[in-house]
Coordinates of C-alpha atoms and ligand atoms in Angstrom, one line a residue:
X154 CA 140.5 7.4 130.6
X155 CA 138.1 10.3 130.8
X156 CA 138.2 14.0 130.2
X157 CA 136.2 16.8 131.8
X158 CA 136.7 19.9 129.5
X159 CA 134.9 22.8 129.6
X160 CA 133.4 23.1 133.2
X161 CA 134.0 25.9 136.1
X162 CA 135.5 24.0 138.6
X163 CA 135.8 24.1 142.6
X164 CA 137.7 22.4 145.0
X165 CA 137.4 23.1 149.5
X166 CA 139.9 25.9 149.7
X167 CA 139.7 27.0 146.5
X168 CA 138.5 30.8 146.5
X169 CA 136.2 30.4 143.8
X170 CA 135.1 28.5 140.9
X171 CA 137.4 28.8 137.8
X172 CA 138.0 26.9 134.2
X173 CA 139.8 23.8 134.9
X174 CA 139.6 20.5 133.2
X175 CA 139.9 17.4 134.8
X176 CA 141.4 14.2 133.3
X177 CA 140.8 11.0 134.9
X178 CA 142.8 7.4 134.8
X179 CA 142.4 3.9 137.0
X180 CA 139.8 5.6 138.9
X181 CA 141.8 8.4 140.2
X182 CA 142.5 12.3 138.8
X183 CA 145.5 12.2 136.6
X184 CA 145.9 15.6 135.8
X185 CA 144.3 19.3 136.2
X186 CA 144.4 22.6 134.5
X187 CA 143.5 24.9 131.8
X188 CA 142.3 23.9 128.7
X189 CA 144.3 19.8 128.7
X190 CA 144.2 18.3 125.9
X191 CA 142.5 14.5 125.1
X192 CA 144.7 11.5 125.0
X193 CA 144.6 9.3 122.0
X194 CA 141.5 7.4 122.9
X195 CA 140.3 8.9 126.1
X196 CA 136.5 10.0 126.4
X197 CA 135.7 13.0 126.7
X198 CA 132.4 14.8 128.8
X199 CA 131.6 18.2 128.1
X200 CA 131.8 20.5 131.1
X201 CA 130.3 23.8 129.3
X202 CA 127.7 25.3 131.1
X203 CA 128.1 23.0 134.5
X204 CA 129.9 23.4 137.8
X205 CA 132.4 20.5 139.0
X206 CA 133.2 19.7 142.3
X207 CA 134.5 16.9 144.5
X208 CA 131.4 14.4 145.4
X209 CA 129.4 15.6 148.4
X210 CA 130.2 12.8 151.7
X211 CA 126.7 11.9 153.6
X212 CA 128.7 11.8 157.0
X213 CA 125.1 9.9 159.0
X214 CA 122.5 8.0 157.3
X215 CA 120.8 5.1 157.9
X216 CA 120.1 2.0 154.8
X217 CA 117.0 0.4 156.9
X218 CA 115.0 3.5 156.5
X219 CA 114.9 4.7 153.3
X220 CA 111.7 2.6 152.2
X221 CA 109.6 4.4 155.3
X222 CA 110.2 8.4 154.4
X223 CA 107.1 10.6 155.5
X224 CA 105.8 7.2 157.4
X225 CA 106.5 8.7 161.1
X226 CA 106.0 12.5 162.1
X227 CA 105.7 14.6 164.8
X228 CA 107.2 12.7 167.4
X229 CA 110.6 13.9 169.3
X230 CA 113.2 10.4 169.2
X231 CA 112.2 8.2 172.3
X232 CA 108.4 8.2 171.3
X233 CA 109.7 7.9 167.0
X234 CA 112.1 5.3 167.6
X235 CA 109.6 2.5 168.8
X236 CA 107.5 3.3 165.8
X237 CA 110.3 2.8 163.7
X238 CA 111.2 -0.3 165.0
X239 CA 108.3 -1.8 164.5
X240 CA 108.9 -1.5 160.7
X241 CA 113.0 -2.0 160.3
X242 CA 112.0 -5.2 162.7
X243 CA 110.0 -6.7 159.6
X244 CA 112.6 -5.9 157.4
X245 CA 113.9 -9.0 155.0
X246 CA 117.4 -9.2 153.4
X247 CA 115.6 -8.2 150.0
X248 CA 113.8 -5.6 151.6
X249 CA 116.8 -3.8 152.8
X250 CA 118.5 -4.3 149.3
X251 CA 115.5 -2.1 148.0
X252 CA 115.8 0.4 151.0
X253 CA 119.4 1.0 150.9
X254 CA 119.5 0.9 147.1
X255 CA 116.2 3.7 147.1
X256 CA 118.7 5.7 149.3
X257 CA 121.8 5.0 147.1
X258 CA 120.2 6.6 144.0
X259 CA 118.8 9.4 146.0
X260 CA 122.7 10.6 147.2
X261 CA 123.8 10.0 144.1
X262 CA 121.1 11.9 141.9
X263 CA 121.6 15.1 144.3
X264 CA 125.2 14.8 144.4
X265 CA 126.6 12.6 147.2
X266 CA 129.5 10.2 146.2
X267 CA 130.1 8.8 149.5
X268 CA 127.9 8.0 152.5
X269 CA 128.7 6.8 156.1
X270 CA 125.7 4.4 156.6
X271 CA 125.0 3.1 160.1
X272 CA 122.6 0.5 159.3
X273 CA 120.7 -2.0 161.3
X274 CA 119.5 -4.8 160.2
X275 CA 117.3 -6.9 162.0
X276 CA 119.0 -9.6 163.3
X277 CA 122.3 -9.1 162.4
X278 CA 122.3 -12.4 159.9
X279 CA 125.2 -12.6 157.1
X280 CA 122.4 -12.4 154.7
X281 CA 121.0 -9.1 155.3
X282 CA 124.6 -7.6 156.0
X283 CA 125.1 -8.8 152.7
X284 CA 122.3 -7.8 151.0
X285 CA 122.4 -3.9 152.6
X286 CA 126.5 -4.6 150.8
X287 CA 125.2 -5.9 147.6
X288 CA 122.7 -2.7 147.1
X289 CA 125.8 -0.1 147.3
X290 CA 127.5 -2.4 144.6
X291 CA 125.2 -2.3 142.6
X292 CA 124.2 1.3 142.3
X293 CA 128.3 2.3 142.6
X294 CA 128.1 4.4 145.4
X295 CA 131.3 4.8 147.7
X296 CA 130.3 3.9 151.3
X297 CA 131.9 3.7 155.1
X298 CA 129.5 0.9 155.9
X299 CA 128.8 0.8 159.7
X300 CA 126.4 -2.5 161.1
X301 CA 124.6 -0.5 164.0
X302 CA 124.8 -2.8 166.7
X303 CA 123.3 -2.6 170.8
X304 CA 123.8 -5.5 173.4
X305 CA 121.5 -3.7 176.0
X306 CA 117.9 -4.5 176.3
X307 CA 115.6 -2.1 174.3
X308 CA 113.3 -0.9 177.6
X309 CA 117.1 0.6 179.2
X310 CA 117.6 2.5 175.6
X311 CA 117.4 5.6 178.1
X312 CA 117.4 6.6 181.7
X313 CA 114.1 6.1 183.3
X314 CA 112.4 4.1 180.8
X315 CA 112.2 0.9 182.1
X316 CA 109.9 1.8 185.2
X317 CA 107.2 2.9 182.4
X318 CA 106.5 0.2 181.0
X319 CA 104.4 -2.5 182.3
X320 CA 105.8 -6.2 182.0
X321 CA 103.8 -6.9 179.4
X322 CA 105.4 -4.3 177.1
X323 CA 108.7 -5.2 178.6
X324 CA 107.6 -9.0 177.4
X325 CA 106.6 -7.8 174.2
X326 CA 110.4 -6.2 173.5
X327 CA 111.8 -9.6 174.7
X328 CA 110.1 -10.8 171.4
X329 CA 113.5 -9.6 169.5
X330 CA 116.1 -9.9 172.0
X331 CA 119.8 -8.1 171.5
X332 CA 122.2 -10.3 170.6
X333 CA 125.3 -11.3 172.8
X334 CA 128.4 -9.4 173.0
X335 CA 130.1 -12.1 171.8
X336 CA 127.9 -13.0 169.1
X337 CA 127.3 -9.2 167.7
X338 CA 131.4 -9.6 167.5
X339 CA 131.4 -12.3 165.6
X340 CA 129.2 -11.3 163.2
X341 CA 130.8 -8.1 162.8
X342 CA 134.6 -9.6 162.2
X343 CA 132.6 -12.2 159.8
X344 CA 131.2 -8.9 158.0
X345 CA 134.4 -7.5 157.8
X346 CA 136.2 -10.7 156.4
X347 CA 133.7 -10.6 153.9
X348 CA 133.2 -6.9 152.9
X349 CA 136.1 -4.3 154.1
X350 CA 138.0 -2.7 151.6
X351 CA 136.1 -4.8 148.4
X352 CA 133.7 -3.2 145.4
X353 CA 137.2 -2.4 143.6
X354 CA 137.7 -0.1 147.5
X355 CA 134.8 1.5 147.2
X356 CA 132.9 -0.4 150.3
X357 CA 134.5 -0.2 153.5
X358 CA 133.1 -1.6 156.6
X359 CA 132.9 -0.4 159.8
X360 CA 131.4 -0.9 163.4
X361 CA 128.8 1.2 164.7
X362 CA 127.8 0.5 168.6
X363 CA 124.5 2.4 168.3
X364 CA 125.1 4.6 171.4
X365 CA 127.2 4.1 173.8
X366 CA 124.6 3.5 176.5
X367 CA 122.7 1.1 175.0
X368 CA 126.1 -1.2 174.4
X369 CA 127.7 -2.9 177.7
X370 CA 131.1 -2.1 178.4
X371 CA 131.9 -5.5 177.2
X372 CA 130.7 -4.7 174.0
X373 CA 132.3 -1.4 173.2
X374 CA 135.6 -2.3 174.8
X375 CA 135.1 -5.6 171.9
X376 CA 134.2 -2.9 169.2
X377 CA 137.2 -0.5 170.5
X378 CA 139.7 -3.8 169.9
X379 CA 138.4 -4.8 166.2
X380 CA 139.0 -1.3 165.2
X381 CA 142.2 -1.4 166.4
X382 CA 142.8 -4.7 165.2
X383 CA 141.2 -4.2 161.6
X384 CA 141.5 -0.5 161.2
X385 CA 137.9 0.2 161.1
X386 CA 136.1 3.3 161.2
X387 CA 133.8 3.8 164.3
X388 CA 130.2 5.1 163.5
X389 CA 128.2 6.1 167.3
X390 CA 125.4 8.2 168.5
X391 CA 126.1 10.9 170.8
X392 CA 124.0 13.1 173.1
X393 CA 121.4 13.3 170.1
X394 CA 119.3 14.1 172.8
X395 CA 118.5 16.0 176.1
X396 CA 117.5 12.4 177.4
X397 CA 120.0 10.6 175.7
X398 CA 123.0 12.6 177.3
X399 CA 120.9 12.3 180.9
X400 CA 121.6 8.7 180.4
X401 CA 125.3 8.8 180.0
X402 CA 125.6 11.2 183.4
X403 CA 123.4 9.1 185.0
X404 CA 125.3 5.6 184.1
X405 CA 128.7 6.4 183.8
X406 CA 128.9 9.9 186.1
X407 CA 130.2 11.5 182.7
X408 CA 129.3 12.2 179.1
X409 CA 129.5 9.8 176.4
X410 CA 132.0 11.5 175.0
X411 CA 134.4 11.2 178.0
X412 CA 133.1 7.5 177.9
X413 CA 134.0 6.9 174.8
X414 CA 137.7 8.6 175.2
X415 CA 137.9 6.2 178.5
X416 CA 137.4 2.9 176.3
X417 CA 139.8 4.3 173.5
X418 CA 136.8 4.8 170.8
X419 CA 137.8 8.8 170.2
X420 CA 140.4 9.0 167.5
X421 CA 140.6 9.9 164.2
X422 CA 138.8 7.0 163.0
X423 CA 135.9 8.2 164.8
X424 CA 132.4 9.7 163.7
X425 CA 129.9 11.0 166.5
X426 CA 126.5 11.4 164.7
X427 CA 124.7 14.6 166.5
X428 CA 126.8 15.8 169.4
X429 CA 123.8 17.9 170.1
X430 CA 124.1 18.1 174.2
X431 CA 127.9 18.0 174.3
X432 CA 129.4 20.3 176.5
X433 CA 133.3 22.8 175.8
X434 CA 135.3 19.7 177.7
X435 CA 133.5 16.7 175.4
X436 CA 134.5 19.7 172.7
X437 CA 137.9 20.2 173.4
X438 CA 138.2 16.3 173.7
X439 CA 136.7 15.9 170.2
X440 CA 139.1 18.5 168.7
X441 CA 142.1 16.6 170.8
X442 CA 142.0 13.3 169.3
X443 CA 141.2 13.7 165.9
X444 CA 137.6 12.7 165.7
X445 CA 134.6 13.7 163.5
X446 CA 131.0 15.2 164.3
X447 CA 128.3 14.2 162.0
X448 CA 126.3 17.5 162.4
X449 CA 122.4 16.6 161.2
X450 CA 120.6 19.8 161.5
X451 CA 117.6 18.7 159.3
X452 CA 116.7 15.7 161.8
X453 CA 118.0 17.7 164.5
X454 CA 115.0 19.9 164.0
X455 CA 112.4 17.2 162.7
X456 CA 112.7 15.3 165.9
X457 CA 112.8 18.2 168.3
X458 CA 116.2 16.8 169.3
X459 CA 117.5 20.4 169.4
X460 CA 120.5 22.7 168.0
X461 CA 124.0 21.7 168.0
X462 CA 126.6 24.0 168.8
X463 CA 128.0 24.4 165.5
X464 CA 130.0 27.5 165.9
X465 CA 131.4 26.9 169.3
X466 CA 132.5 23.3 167.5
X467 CA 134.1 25.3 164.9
X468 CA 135.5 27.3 167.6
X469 CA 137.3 24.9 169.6
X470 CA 138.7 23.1 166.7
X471 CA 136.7 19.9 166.0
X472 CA 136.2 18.2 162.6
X473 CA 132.9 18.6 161.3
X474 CA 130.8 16.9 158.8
X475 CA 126.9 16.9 157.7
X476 CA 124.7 14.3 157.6
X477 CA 120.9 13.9 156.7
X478 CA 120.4 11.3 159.0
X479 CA 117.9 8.4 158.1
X480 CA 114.9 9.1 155.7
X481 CA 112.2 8.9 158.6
X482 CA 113.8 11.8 160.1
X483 CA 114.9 13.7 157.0
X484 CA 113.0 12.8 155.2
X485 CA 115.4 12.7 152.0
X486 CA 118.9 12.5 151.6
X487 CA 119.6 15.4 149.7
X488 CA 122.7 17.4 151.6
X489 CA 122.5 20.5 149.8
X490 CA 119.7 21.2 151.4
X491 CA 121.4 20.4 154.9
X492 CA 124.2 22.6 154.3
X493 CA 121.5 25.3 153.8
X494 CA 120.1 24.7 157.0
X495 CA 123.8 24.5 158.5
X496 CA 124.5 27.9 157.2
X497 CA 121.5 29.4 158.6
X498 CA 120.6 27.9 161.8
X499 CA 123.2 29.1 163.7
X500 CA 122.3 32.8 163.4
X501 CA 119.4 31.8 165.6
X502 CA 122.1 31.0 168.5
X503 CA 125.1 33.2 167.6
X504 CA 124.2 37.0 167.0
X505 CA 127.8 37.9 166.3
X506 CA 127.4 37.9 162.1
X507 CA 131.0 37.6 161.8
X508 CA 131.2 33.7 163.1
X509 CA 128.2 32.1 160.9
X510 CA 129.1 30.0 158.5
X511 CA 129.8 31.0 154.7
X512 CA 128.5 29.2 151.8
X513 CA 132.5 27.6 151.3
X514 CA 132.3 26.8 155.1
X515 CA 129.3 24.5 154.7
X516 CA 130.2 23.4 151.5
X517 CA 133.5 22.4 152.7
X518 CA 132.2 20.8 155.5
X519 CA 129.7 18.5 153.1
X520 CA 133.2 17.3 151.3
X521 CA 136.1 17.2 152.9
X522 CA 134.5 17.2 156.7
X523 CA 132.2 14.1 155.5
X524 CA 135.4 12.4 153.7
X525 CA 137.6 12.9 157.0
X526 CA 135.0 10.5 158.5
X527 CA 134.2 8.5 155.9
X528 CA 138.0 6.7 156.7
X529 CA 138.4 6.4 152.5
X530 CA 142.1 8.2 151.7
X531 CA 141.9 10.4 149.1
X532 CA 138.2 12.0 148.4
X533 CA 137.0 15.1 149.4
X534 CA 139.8 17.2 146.9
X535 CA 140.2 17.8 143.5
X536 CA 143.7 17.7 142.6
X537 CA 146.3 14.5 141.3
X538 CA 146.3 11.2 142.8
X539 CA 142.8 12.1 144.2
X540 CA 140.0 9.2 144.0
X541 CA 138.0 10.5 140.9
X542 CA 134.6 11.2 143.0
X543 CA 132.8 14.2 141.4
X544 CA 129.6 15.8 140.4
X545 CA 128.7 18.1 137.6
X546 CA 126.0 20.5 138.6
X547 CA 124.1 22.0 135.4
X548 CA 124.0 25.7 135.9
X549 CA 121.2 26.1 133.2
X550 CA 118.2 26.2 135.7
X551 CA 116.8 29.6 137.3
X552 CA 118.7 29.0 140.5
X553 CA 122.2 30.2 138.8
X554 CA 120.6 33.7 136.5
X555 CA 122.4 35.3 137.0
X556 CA 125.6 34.0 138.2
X557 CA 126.4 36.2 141.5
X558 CA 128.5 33.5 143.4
X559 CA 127.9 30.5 142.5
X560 CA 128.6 28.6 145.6
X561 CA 126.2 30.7 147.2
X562 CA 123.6 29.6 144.6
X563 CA 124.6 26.1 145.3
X564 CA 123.7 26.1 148.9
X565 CA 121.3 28.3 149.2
X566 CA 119.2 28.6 146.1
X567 CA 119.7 25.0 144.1
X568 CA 117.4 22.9 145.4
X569 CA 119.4 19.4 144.9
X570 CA 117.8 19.1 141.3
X571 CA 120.4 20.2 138.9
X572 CA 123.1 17.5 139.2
X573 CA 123.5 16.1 136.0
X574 CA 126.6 13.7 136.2
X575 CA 128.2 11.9 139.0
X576 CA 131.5 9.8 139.0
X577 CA 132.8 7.6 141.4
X578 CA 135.4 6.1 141.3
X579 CA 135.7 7.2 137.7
X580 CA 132.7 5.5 136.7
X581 CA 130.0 7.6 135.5
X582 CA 127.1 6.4 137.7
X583 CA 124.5 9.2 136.8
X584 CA 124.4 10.4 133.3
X585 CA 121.9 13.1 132.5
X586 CA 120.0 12.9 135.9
X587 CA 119.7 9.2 135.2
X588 CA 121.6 6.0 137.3
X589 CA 124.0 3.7 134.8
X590 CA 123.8 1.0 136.5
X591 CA 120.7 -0.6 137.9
X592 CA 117.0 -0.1 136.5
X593 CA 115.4 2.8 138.8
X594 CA 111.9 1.8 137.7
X595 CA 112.7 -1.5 138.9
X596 CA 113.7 -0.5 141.9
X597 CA 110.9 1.9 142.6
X598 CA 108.4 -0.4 141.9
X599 CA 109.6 -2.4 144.6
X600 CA 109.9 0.2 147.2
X601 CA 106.0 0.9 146.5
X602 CA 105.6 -2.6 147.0
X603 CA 107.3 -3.0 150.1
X604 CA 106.0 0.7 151.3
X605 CA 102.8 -1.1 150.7
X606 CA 103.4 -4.6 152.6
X607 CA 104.4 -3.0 156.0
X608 CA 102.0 -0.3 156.0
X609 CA 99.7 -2.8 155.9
X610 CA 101.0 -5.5 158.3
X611 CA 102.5 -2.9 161.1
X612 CA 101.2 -3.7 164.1
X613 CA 101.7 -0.2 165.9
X614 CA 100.3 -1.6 169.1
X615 CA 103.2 -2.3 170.8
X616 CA 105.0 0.5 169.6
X617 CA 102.5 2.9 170.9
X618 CA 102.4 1.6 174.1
X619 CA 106.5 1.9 174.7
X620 CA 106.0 5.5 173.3
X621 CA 103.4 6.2 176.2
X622 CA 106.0 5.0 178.4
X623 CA 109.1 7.1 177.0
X624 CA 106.6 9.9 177.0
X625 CA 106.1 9.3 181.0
X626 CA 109.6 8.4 181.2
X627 CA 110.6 12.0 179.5
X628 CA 108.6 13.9 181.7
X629 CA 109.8 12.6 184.9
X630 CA 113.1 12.6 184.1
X631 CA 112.7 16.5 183.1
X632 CA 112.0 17.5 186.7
X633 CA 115.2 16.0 187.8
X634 CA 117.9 18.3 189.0
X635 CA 120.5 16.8 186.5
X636 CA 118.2 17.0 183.5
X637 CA 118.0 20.4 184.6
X638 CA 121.7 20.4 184.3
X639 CA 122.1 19.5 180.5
X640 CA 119.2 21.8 180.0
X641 CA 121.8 24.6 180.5
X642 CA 124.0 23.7 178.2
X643 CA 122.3 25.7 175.6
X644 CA 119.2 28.0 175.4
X645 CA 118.3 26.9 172.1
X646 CA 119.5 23.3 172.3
X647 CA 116.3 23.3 174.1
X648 CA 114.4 19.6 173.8
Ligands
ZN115 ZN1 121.3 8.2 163.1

């Protein structure tokens, strides 16, 4: 039992901070209001001088990546990804315990409770789904844990691709082949057996076709049945790209989202990281069935992929979420500083002052939007009978003098530094800045070592020879009519 006294507190919805105290039992809120008294025996954790709010949900990340932030710039997707690959491919189970855990920490210590992880693992062995597991564990975090999985040879990942590379490259791919259909299935109801719903409910695991496009039919439709089956959240790319929504056109004569709705993968259940080239009818259907957007404005930008349509999402009613993405697009995982850049980028696109986003909107949206995705029942709220996943932000630093509205300081003047204490579950799992449960120092020294290891034994070769290709690939697929097509979905979704 544990007592938060003292602390202004905020909740989506709520108009403003005020003083409420929080008492906590069996992992959950017990009770809320003014000045409650301590139980016989409960501990209490002094709120004066801090801000408390509901844990902040990462709706898109990526475990893999965390160990190769600042590695890869300056490169839009197509011609990042190979490089990328080249480094998740060398990837041991240990090695993605100390990525994912180096990303844990990092939500944690700037505020996020929760994260919706698609991560790939090289592979796809028990062992490494296991160790990517064992790292959220051990650091306490809450997470939607998707395995991103592909069936569909790396030199089709997009439209136009494959006649760029020679077949030596294309030989060179074939060195780590996709897995079956069947076997990716396997291993994904094996993962599930093992790892759904455990870590006392904080660890729920979910399937995560990469994109739709580069998954066969068989495999989605296989995905599409296990969720059913196991009630699993789904975790997909969508139209991240101008190229990447030129492939679904060109392959299925629609978008991925209409896709997607045809194989019964849109539902509530469902998150679609990006949703940058969507179009009002893949809008509408998002808002229709119940499913999320992961909006990642940060990696948006960082890999040229473009500006989604935030406000016209808004507008026709879809669920909406924000992610950082993976830290080689990021290149941290600190959301407040997304939900800056979701406030303010739209009024790039949207002149008409009176639709951009507040400070609540995008604050909301980094809460409840994430925990709507995130499949878990009960975060995102502060209020009884509501998982006990919060943060206290210290409001001693510059950015809160003076105190104008605080939720405005939050999001656009903290920088992600000034959360002091984060609980999930009712576990305190940061106290004073600092991680309860595993030795950071440790850890770091590890990610060095392993930073250190791959830098040295990349081979970027191969990579840069499918990124000469994509680059080819990109520009001839620009001068077709139907690129020109999703061009005009937006001015400044431009790519
Ligand atoms: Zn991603």
């Amino acid at each position: 039992m544990t007592l938060i006294r003292g602390a202004l507190t905020w909740s989506p919805g709520w108009p403003s901070p005020v003083a409420t105290d929080v008492a906590i039992e069996g992992g959950r809120i017990a009770r809320v209001g003014e000045r409650l008294t301590p139980a016989a025996g409960e501990a209490v954790i002094d709120g004066t001088g801090k801000l408390l709010l509901p844990g902040f949900v990462n709706a898109h990340t990526h475990a893999q990546s965390h160990f190769a932030k600042g590695a890869i710039d300056g490169l839009p997707l197509e011609l990042w990804l190979p490089y990328l690959g080249a480094r998740v491919g060398m990837l041991k189970p240990q090695d993605l315990y100390v990525s994912t855990a180096l990303g844990a920490i990092e939500m944690l210590k700037t505020g996020t409770t929760c994260a919706c992880d698609m991560a790939q693992m090289p592979g796809l062995t028990d062992e490494a789904i296991d160790a990517v597991v064992r790292a959220y564990r051990d650091v306490g975090m809450r997470v939607a844990l998707a395995a991103q999985v592909s069936d569909v040879p790396p030199w089709r990942s997009f439209e136009g691709l494959e006649e760029h590379l020679s077949q030596d490259v294309r030989n060179g791919m074939a060195a780590q082949p996709p897995a079956s259909a069947p076997t990716v299935l396997a291993a994904l109801r094996r993962a599930v057996e093992r790892h759904h719903d455990s870590a006392e409910g904080r660890i729920r695991f979910g399937v995560g076709p990469s994109t739709p496009t580069s998954c066969t039919d068989e495999l989605l439709v296989g995905v599409a049945d296990l969720a059913r089956e196991l009630d699993l959240t789904v975790q997909t790319h969508v139209a991240e790209t101008r190229a990447g929504a030129y492939t679904a056109r060109v392959r299925y004569g629609a978008s991925a989202v209409v896709k997607l709705d045809q194989l019964g993968l849109l539902g509530p259940r469902t998150l679609l990281a990006h949703s940058v080239w969507i179009d009002d009818r893949d809008m509408e259907l998002v808002a229709a069935r119940g499913a999320t957007i992961a909006h990642n404005p940060v990696s948006n930008l960082k890999l040229g992929s473009g500006i989604a349509p935030l406000i016209k999402m808004r507008e026709h009613g879809c669920h909406v979420g924000l992610g950082t993405d993976g830290s080689t697009s990021s290149d941290n995982q600190n959301l407040i500083g997304v939900m800056r850049l979701a406030a303010i980028l739209p009024r790039v696109v949207d002149q008409r002052h009176e639709n951009w986003p507040t400070a609540a909107d995008v604050l909301t949206m980094a809460i409840s939007g994430g925990a709507r995705g995130a499949g878990f029942e009960s975060i995102g709220a502060i209020a009884p009978g509501q998982l006990a996943d919060l943060i206290l932000v210290d409001l001693g630093p510059t950015y809160y003098h003076p105190r104008n509205d605080l939720i405005a300081q939050l999001v656009h003047a903290d920088v992600g530094a000034s959360v002091v204490t984060v609980i999930v579950n009712g576990e305190v799992v940061v106290r004073d800045g600092r991680v309860t449960r595993v030795d950071q120092d440790k850890l770091l020294a590890e990610a060095d070592a392993l930073g250190r290891r791959i830098a040295d034994a990349v081979a970027p070769g191969l990579a840069g020879q499918i990124a000469a290709g994509a680059r080819e690939a990109l520009e001839a697929i620009s001068r077709t009519p139907l690129m020109r097509e999703v061009s005009a979905l937006g001015p400044f979704r431009t790519g």
